[in-house]
Amino acid sequence: MTTKTPTDNTADITKSPTTAAPLIPLPPAVARITTVAGSAVALVGTFLAWTWTPEFPGDLTVTGYPGGLQVLTLIGATLTLLFGLSGYGIRGLGWLTPGGTNSPVVLLALGTLGTTGYAMGAISDELGGLVNLEPGAWISGIGSLVAVIAAFGLPVDRPYDENDSAPGLWGRLRHSLTAPDPGRAKDLPAWAEILIIAAGFGIGLYVFAYGIGTEYSELFVGFLIIAGFGFTAVARAGLLKRLSALTTKHRNVTVAAAFAAAICFPFTQTNDQFALIGANILIFATVALGLNVVVGLAGLLDLGYVAFLGVGAYAAALVSGSPQSTIGVHFPFWAAVLTGAAASLIFGVVIGAPTLRLRGDYLAIVTLGFGEIFRITMNNLNGNSGPDVTNGSNGIPNIPDLEIFGFNLGLPHDVLGHQLTRSANYYLLMLLFTAVVVTVFRRSADSRIGRAWVAIREDETAATAMGINGFRLKLLAFALGATLAGFAGTVQSHVSYSVTPEQYQFAGSVPPNSAFLLAAVILGGMGTISGPLIGASLLYLIPAKLQFMADYQLLLFGIALMLLMRFRPEGLVADRRKQLEFHEAGQLDVPEATALSEGATGVAKAGA
């Protein structure tokens, strides 16, 4: 068998007629200077008035003090300027682009143009035409447009190969999304690496808090545009890969930094409504992480998972002292939590025992049916169609706030000079629950049982042939996932003050529901910890901030998932296994001699 070495492969690519051809025929020096100059012009325009009337949100009439959408253009232009200057080898800026100097510039220039163009369009639409735009908007718009045109004239960071599109506009954009690997960074002192990790999570906290704190939809749309292009640019520059290597090296420091940043979030919010969004995001993310045990680790497609959340919420509501509870008992906090988790565990075992002998689509259909059966049953336990347990469609309202060690979560409290509202209190409680769920997931995934789940997910027949009891382990995954969902449901019932059957549907306009939970796991990355957390945050935050698009949520999410499956099927955060599975075409062939020697070494080790 003839194999191709990496050197031959590189040589063939270099001889390709599409090697490193820029889209705009400009000399590299001219293209870079023009990109930097266009970004500088766009930046200057943000300090001038963009409209003559303060009727547009954000008051863009002030000269010398950017506000609203001007700030986003200012950030985009500044980043484009810095990444553009890093290509000159300026001392202190080279670290920005360890993996390539030009692809991030293209993406940031597009993000700046997109944000500025959207702002100009929104002003014209709301105020009645382009005549409402002041010179500052035109200066920033023209500057960002010039920067984009010049950025497409920059040389590509790596040669085109036979798998790339032709070097047109679409081909260059796709090429910018696949920048070269940054390589291994030189080792730094441990304290410096820890400071970099802390700075990374600090920046993440600031961006997340800014996104939640946007007070009007126009600003949030602009934030999504610049954040999307900015995140992709930073990733293609190689900075995220370098940060990922550091977080892997200092795993315990990373976990501590992540939760420290999360604890600081409520102290950055002055609006109780924004803190409530944060609490609901944690509930949604925790349930998605529980579903990740079932779908991501064990490979069981569960379309009725939200029913387990409902079981925990109803169980906690019945024993938490609500005047409308038909049981009429008031358990303390810890007992209510255990009751909700135990009820979901029992429900998971009862549902899983007869259904987990099915596979694939059959299992998905049956779990979908059980999810609907739960909702209908809660509706029928109203005293007419069945026993009076759940008050039917009225649900269980007036659930009292939790009180833990004399600390009433429903009352505001002053902590370190900052007033924590009711929503902030529940956010911190849910953060504690999230820490428990993350710990359970990590320990389970790294254990012998977790490896068995992965084996079942990859090939159940082969796993069974190796001695793995597939049914027992699948039932264990189902039960664990149900318990984690019920765990979060106990807090969700108190946060929302009530539970009703309509909250636990397969698909609906208000998450969490089964469709959104499954989408969060797929969007974020199956089998990972941070993936479902990020996916759940996006899927909850975007509808919460763009309520005028509520009628088109399912359509938009469907389009988003199709685009994700096309361009990043492994999810936003993917483990190594998924990356290799979905991107096998990019791997180099292993020389035959090397493969044989590695095989002989493996056999020798096994024999020893």
XYZ file of C-alpha atoms in Angstrom:
608
model
C 0.000 0.000 0.000
C 1.339 3.433 -0.924
C 1.064 6.170 1.666
C 1.677 9.904 1.402
C 3.923 11.582 3.925
C 3.104 15.010 5.344
C 5.960 16.528 3.349
C 4.528 15.244 0.048
C 1.084 16.485 0.995
C 2.400 19.978 1.727
C 4.316 20.045 -1.500
C 1.236 19.135 -3.506
C -0.770 21.916 -1.851
C 1.937 24.481 -2.545
C 1.833 23.608 -6.242
C -1.940 24.162 -6.359
C -3.069 26.955 -8.744
C -5.123 28.482 -5.897
C -2.197 28.854 -3.517
C -2.567 31.869 -1.178
C -4.470 33.963 -3.739
C -6.000 37.066 -2.116
C -9.551 37.988 -3.073
C -8.728 41.689 -3.690
C -5.589 42.226 -5.847
C -3.713 44.584 -3.523
C -0.075 44.510 -2.420
C 0.061 43.031 1.087
C 1.546 46.186 2.615
C -1.131 48.383 1.020
C -3.911 46.019 2.096
C -2.719 45.998 5.717
C -2.213 49.767 5.894
C -5.666 50.343 4.379
C -7.276 47.889 6.806
C -5.685 49.621 9.774
C -6.592 53.082 8.413
C -10.222 52.061 7.768
C -10.531 50.691 11.291
C -9.058 53.904 12.713
C -11.590 55.966 10.742
C -14.449 53.786 12.008
C -13.152 54.224 15.550
C -13.013 58.035 15.195
C -16.594 58.075 13.887
C -17.896 56.602 17.141
C -16.913 59.811 18.976
C -19.208 61.865 16.728
C -22.997 62.050 16.780
C -24.811 59.373 14.777
C -28.284 60.897 14.857
C -29.784 64.278 15.655
C -32.590 63.121 17.947
C -32.428 61.175 21.243
C -35.522 59.197 20.261
C -33.370 56.295 19.136
C -32.377 54.109 22.149
C -28.968 54.834 23.575
C -28.902 58.578 22.831
C -26.428 58.662 19.943
C -26.532 62.468 19.721
C -23.612 63.121 22.072
C -20.255 64.104 20.579
C -17.121 62.858 22.303
C -18.825 60.162 24.398
C -19.876 56.958 22.573
C -22.973 55.202 23.830
C -25.201 52.274 22.914
C -24.369 50.779 19.522
C -21.472 53.208 19.119
C -19.637 51.372 21.901
C -19.933 48.077 20.032
C -18.533 49.619 16.856
C -15.756 51.180 18.946
C -14.850 47.760 20.384
C -14.919 46.079 16.977
C -12.812 48.795 15.330
C -10.283 48.729 18.190
C -9.879 44.953 17.984
C -9.529 45.107 14.186
C -6.894 47.804 14.599
C -4.912 45.813 17.170
C -5.023 42.535 15.245
C -4.109 44.398 12.060
C -1.107 45.997 13.724
C 0.002 42.621 15.128
C 0.933 41.631 11.574
C 3.703 44.213 11.598
C 5.516 42.366 14.364
C 5.080 45.254 16.793
C 6.551 44.346 20.142
C 3.815 43.422 22.599
C 1.152 42.608 19.971
C 2.543 39.428 18.445
C 0.874 37.264 21.110
C -2.549 38.225 19.682
C -2.128 36.032 16.620
C -0.164 32.864 17.410
C -2.048 30.903 14.744
C -2.261 33.404 11.897
C -2.337 37.164 11.418
C -4.944 37.740 8.718
C -7.971 35.492 9.259
C -8.884 37.213 12.563
C -8.570 40.614 10.888
C -11.055 39.599 8.181
C -13.564 38.327 10.745
C -13.254 41.356 13.035
C -13.601 43.759 10.120
C -16.771 41.928 9.043
C -18.118 42.080 12.599
C -17.459 45.834 12.819
C -19.133 46.422 9.464
C -22.087 44.226 10.438
C -22.628 46.062 13.728
C -22.250 49.500 12.150
C -24.465 48.607 9.203
C -27.129 47.207 11.508
C -27.035 50.392 13.631
C -27.422 52.589 10.552
C -30.287 50.449 9.280
C -32.049 50.438 12.665
C -31.761 54.231 12.949
C -33.131 54.693 9.440
C -35.979 52.261 10.058
C -37.099 53.683 13.413
C -36.634 57.373 12.637
C -37.809 57.327 9.028
C -34.935 57.292 6.556
C -31.214 57.802 5.988
C -31.656 61.538 6.423
C -31.646 60.959 10.179
C -28.012 59.800 10.105
C -25.429 62.327 11.249
C -21.846 62.439 9.821
C -20.456 60.218 12.591
C -22.508 57.243 11.396
C -21.376 57.727 7.802
C -17.727 58.048 8.839
C -17.856 54.813 10.850
C -19.792 53.020 8.111
C -17.410 54.033 5.331
C -14.354 53.327 7.476
C -15.553 49.834 8.376
C -16.447 49.116 4.729
C -12.961 50.155 3.586
C -11.446 47.947 6.287
C -13.428 44.913 5.062
C -12.485 45.441 1.423
C -8.810 45.845 2.302
C -8.888 42.874 4.694
C -9.966 40.602 1.847
C -6.820 41.741 0.043
C -4.562 40.371 2.772
C -2.692 37.144 2.000
C -4.235 33.976 3.398
C -2.661 32.418 6.481
C -2.227 29.031 4.850
C -2.374 27.676 1.274
C -5.673 26.567 -0.189
C -5.956 22.817 -0.657
C -8.224 20.608 -2.727
C -10.911 20.611 -0.001
C -11.280 24.413 0.026
C -13.656 26.371 -2.165
C -12.333 28.497 -5.004
C -10.752 31.735 -3.742
C -13.875 33.859 -4.164
C -15.743 35.767 -1.480
C -17.331 32.635 0.000
C -14.130 30.621 -0.356
C -12.049 33.285 1.392
C -14.567 33.520 4.224
C -14.534 29.740 4.732
C -10.759 29.817 4.595
C -10.736 32.444 7.363
C -12.729 30.059 9.538
C -10.040 27.376 9.293
C -6.847 29.129 10.301
C -3.707 27.066 10.981
C -2.912 25.528 14.327
C -1.066 27.978 16.605
C 1.372 25.350 17.749
C 2.695 24.879 21.243
C 3.348 28.011 23.258
C 6.493 28.388 25.291
C 6.116 27.547 28.944
C 5.412 30.387 31.349
C 5.781 30.531 35.126
C 2.874 28.891 36.931
C 1.732 32.207 38.436
C 1.618 33.812 34.985
C -0.477 30.964 33.575
C -2.895 31.242 36.514
C -3.200 34.989 35.915
C -3.987 34.347 32.239
C -6.733 31.893 33.222
C -8.174 34.409 35.691
C -8.067 37.165 33.065
C -9.814 34.915 30.540
C -12.682 34.176 32.901
C -12.833 37.833 33.908
C -13.281 38.864 30.284
C -15.893 36.138 29.847
C -17.794 37.416 32.896
C -17.733 40.979 31.549
C -19.024 39.944 28.117
C -21.766 37.750 29.621
C -22.854 40.454 32.085
C -22.896 43.052 29.303
C -25.055 40.822 27.119
C -27.598 40.194 29.864
C -27.560 43.865 30.868
C -28.481 45.193 27.407
C -31.642 47.208 27.985
C -33.149 47.215 24.483
C -33.314 44.755 21.602
C -31.322 46.887 19.124
C -28.326 46.894 21.434
C -28.603 43.140 22.041
C -28.700 42.372 18.296
C -25.592 44.497 17.797
C -23.971 42.693 20.718
C -24.708 39.315 19.119
C -23.134 40.409 15.836
C -19.891 41.735 17.283
C -19.668 38.961 19.908
C -20.170 36.231 17.305
C -17.512 37.554 14.932
C -15.207 38.498 17.817
C -15.388 35.048 19.417
C -14.693 33.363 16.068
C -11.787 35.712 15.383
C -10.215 35.047 18.769
C -10.647 31.310 18.200
C -9.060 31.440 14.736
C -6.210 33.534 16.072
C -5.314 30.556 18.254
C -5.895 32.333 21.573
C -8.696 30.023 22.695
C -6.600 26.962 21.933
C -3.758 28.379 23.983
C -6.161 29.168 26.844
C -7.642 25.676 26.584
C -4.187 24.176 26.963
C -3.649 26.205 30.130
C -7.027 25.264 31.595
C -6.277 21.601 30.935
C -2.931 21.956 32.663
C -4.463 23.734 35.687
C -7.811 21.971 35.896
C -8.549 22.723 39.562
C -7.610 26.386 39.159
C -9.890 26.562 36.129
C -12.884 25.171 37.995
C -12.283 27.565 40.884
C -11.913 30.539 38.523
C -15.077 29.610 36.652
C -17.190 29.469 39.790
C -15.553 32.599 41.207
C -16.540 34.482 38.047
C -20.056 33.056 38.262
C -20.363 34.137 41.909
C -19.401 37.684 40.931
C -22.180 37.901 38.327
C -25.050 39.080 40.599
C -22.788 41.809 41.967
C -22.529 43.244 38.431
C -26.307 43.578 38.003
C -28.491 46.384 39.320
C -31.688 45.198 37.646
C -33.494 42.323 39.370
C -34.927 41.183 36.029
C -31.460 40.550 34.625
C -30.474 38.554 37.718
C -33.634 36.479 37.233
C -32.508 35.682 33.681
C -29.213 34.491 35.134
C -30.988 32.228 37.637
C -33.185 30.708 34.923
C -30.156 30.190 32.688
C -28.519 28.161 35.461
C -31.671 26.065 35.886
C -31.840 25.442 32.146
C -28.087 24.714 31.960
C -28.163 22.296 34.904
C -31.015 20.309 33.384
C -29.199 20.286 30.031
C -26.120 18.898 31.752
C -28.265 16.118 33.221
C -29.597 15.353 29.742
C -25.987 15.267 28.558
C -25.467 12.183 30.729
C -28.244 10.409 28.843
C -27.577 11.708 25.325
C -23.933 12.760 25.356
C -22.400 9.899 27.353
C -24.775 6.956 26.939
C -26.104 7.927 23.493
C -29.803 7.531 24.424
C -32.080 9.904 22.524
C -34.602 11.070 25.124
C -37.305 13.404 23.774
C -39.335 13.559 26.978
C -36.593 14.579 29.388
C -38.408 17.699 30.590
C -40.889 15.391 32.361
C -38.188 14.577 34.940
C -37.795 18.284 35.638
C -41.555 18.470 36.084
C -41.621 15.521 38.484
C -39.031 17.180 40.728
C -40.799 20.542 40.562
C -44.234 19.068 41.374
C -42.858 16.920 44.196
C -41.126 19.916 45.786
C -44.200 22.127 45.306
C -46.451 19.595 47.060
C -44.266 19.411 50.170
C -43.071 23.044 50.402
C -46.060 24.473 52.261
C -48.089 26.014 49.442
C -51.669 26.865 50.551
C -52.931 25.209 47.356
C -51.003 21.969 47.964
C -53.359 19.012 48.361
C -50.934 17.295 50.731
C -50.693 20.136 53.212
C -47.189 19.543 54.535
C -44.183 21.864 54.793
C -40.812 20.139 54.548
C -37.574 21.994 55.257
C -35.401 22.908 52.302
C -33.118 19.882 52.340
C -36.043 17.463 52.677
C -37.903 19.102 49.776
C -34.781 18.792 47.593
C -34.367 15.118 48.439
C -38.075 14.522 47.822
C -37.897 16.059 44.350
C -34.712 14.184 43.428
C -36.061 10.865 44.768
C -39.373 11.269 42.929
C -37.535 11.914 39.644
C -35.222 8.951 40.299
C -38.203 6.617 40.821
C -39.958 8.005 37.770
C -36.790 7.538 35.690
C -36.439 3.897 36.732
C -40.148 3.199 36.119
C -39.974 4.766 32.658
C -36.562 3.354 31.759
C -37.065 -0.264 32.784
C -39.613 -1.130 30.049
C -38.288 1.235 27.364
C -34.495 0.958 27.380
C -34.576 -2.383 25.617
C -35.455 -0.336 22.541
C -32.877 1.479 20.436
C -32.604 4.491 18.189
C -35.778 6.001 16.785
C -38.023 3.606 18.706
C -36.577 4.770 22.026
C -36.972 8.414 20.991
C -40.643 7.916 20.092
C -41.441 6.092 23.338
C -39.724 8.712 25.525
C -41.577 11.436 23.656
C -44.822 9.628 24.436
C -43.983 9.320 28.126
C -43.176 13.026 28.289
C -46.624 13.846 26.942
C -48.229 11.286 29.260
C -46.717 13.101 32.245
C -48.124 16.465 31.157
C -51.581 15.028 30.460
C -51.580 13.160 33.770
C -50.788 16.347 35.687
C -53.721 17.960 33.900
C -56.081 15.114 34.784
C -55.252 14.924 38.495
C -57.760 17.695 39.143
C -60.473 15.985 41.171
C -62.741 15.458 38.136
C -60.842 13.309 35.647
C -58.848 11.718 38.461
C -57.770 12.197 42.075
C -57.294 15.757 43.266
C -53.508 15.918 43.572
C -52.115 18.628 41.264
C -55.125 20.979 40.792
C -55.160 20.160 37.090
C -54.362 22.971 34.674
C -54.256 25.506 37.533
C -51.149 23.838 38.927
C -49.752 24.613 42.361
C -49.365 28.381 42.898
C -48.156 30.470 45.837
C -45.104 28.335 46.564
C -43.317 30.072 49.464
C -39.740 31.231 49.231
C -37.025 29.008 50.608
C -35.445 29.687 53.976
C -32.020 28.167 54.613
C -30.483 28.474 58.084
C -32.670 31.506 58.781
C -31.703 33.127 55.450
C -34.907 33.915 53.543
C -34.148 33.871 49.825
C -37.240 35.927 49.049
C -35.924 39.014 50.850
C -33.104 41.324 49.727
C -29.887 41.164 51.725
C -26.872 43.456 51.885
C -23.626 41.639 51.130
C -20.327 43.553 50.887
C -22.177 46.794 50.349
C -24.253 45.392 47.486
C -27.925 44.495 47.808
C -28.684 40.974 46.668
C -32.272 40.771 45.433
C -34.532 37.725 45.483
C -33.398 36.707 42.003
C -29.740 37.074 42.961
C -30.294 34.882 46.030
C -31.817 32.123 43.936
C -29.051 32.551 41.361
C -26.410 31.833 44.016
C -28.398 28.855 45.300
C -28.725 27.487 41.782
C -25.004 28.047 41.263
C -24.375 25.746 44.222
C -26.648 23.138 42.633
C -24.791 23.556 39.346
C -21.482 22.912 41.109
C -22.892 19.669 42.527
C -24.213 18.567 39.114
C -20.898 19.424 37.389
C -19.014 17.404 40.006
C -21.327 14.418 39.541
C -20.972 14.642 35.755
C -17.167 14.873 35.892
C -16.821 11.951 38.284
C -19.265 9.848 36.283
C -17.661 10.579 32.918
C -14.152 9.756 34.184
C -15.189 6.565 35.960
C -15.331 2.996 34.700
C -19.103 3.388 34.298
C -18.596 6.524 32.203
C -16.240 4.696 29.856
C -18.799 1.924 29.572
C -21.457 4.492 28.629
C -19.210 5.827 25.892
C -18.633 2.286 24.625
C -22.397 1.707 24.478
C -22.860 5.008 22.669
C -20.283 4.140 20.036
C -21.372 0.525 19.423
C -23.712 -1.244 21.814
C -23.300 -4.599 20.112
C -19.521 -4.494 20.439
C -19.801 -3.292 24.041
C -22.111 -6.189 24.901
C -19.710 -8.625 23.265
C -16.959 -7.287 25.549
C -18.995 -8.142 28.628
C -20.756 -4.821 29.330
C -24.300 -5.167 30.641
C -25.902 -2.654 28.295
C -29.388 -2.596 29.790
C -28.223 -2.121 33.377
C -25.829 0.679 32.484
C -28.369 2.439 30.264
C -30.887 2.277 33.091
C -28.274 3.730 35.430
C -27.655 6.624 33.025
C -31.393 7.196 32.687
C -31.849 7.213 36.465
C -28.896 9.539 37.064
C -30.074 11.982 34.405
C -33.589 11.964 35.861
C -32.236 12.601 39.380
C -30.195 15.598 38.249
C -33.217 17.062 36.462
C -35.392 16.609 39.544
C -32.638 18.200 41.605
C -32.928 21.396 39.522
C -36.726 21.190 39.434
C -36.952 21.726 43.185
C -35.383 25.187 42.814
C -37.281 25.983 39.615
C -40.628 25.576 41.358
C -39.665 28.154 44.002
C -38.134 30.610 41.533
C -41.303 30.697 39.404
C -43.656 30.638 42.457
C -45.845 28.028 40.734
C -45.815 24.887 38.604
C -48.314 24.140 35.826
C -48.484 21.320 33.250
C -47.917 23.760 30.358
C -44.368 24.431 31.589
C -43.282 20.890 30.684
C -44.030 20.396 27.007
C -41.966 18.855 24.244
C -41.737 22.200 22.431
C -43.008 25.630 23.353
C -42.210 29.325 23.300
C -40.794 29.355 26.843
C -37.853 27.113 27.806
C -37.027 24.786 29.354
C -38.757 22.145 27.258
C -37.490 18.915 25.758
C -36.734 20.371 22.323
C -34.731 23.267 23.743
C -32.857 21.023 26.164
C -31.834 18.648 23.392
C -30.866 21.589 21.180
C -28.709 22.990 23.999
C -26.784 19.719 24.296
C -26.257 19.419 20.538
C -25.425 23.100 20.079
C -22.945 23.192 22.938
C -21.295 19.829 22.324
C -22.350 16.380 23.472
C -20.305 14.668 26.139
C -18.639 17.856 27.426
C -19.250 19.918 30.559
C -18.956 23.470 29.262
C -20.785 22.704 25.994
C -24.340 22.274 27.380
C -23.770 25.193 29.761
C -22.894 27.491 26.846
C -25.646 26.089 24.618
C -28.284 26.495 27.334
C -27.137 30.041 28.036
C -27.475 31.033 24.386
C -30.811 29.320 23.853
C -32.332 30.939 26.931
C -30.727 34.373 26.678
C -31.561 35.073 23.038
C -35.359 34.515 23.349
C -35.405 36.388 26.668
C -33.796 39.469 25.092
C -35.539 39.297 21.691
C -39.134 38.859 22.755
C -40.445 40.471 19.553
C -39.240 37.342 17.700
C -41.169 34.939 19.958
C -43.431 33.789 17.102
C -40.417 32.715 15.034
C -38.291 31.069 17.725
C -38.651 27.493 16.528
C -38.007 28.543 12.912
C -34.883 30.472 13.862
C -33.546 27.706 16.075
C -34.189 25.182 13.321
C -32.173 27.296 10.898
C -29.420 27.723 13.491
C -29.194 23.962 14.058
C -29.028 23.281 10.313
C -26.187 25.768 9.949
C -24.454 24.204 12.951
C -24.762 20.700 11.511
C -23.324 21.984 8.244
C -20.346 23.949 9.544
C -19.658 22.606 13.062
C -21.401 19.276 13.606
C -19.381 18.552 16.749
C -20.914 21.565 18.553
C -19.471 24.807 19.862
C -17.347 22.962 22.432
C -16.303 19.524 21.235
C -14.156 16.838 22.770
C -11.270 15.285 20.856
C -13.289 12.219 19.887
C -15.994 14.273 18.167
C -13.478 16.444 16.363
C -11.786 13.396 14.878
C -15.128 11.813 14.028
C -16.464 14.783 12.074
C -13.200 16.014 10.528
C -11.467 12.849 9.396
C -10.781 14.339 5.961
C -8.277 16.758 7.472
C -6.090 14.083 9.072
C -2.815 13.044 7.550
C -2.258 9.433 6.613
C -0.024 7.446 8.961
C 2.971 5.870 7.199
C 2.696 2.119 7.000
C 5.956 1.465 8.844
C 4.949 3.721 11.712
C 1.552 2.072 11.992
C 3.101 -1.406 12.076
C 5.655 -0.414 14.709
C 2.959 1.163 16.906
C 0.856 -1.978 16.526
C 3.750 -4.215 17.517
C 4.445 -2.017 20.554
C 0.804 -2.223 21.608
C 0.798 -6.024 21.293
C 4.001 -6.249 23.315
C 2.545 -4.085 26.084
C -0.638 -6.144 26.136
C 1.368 -9.340 26.409
C 3.474 -7.928 29.193
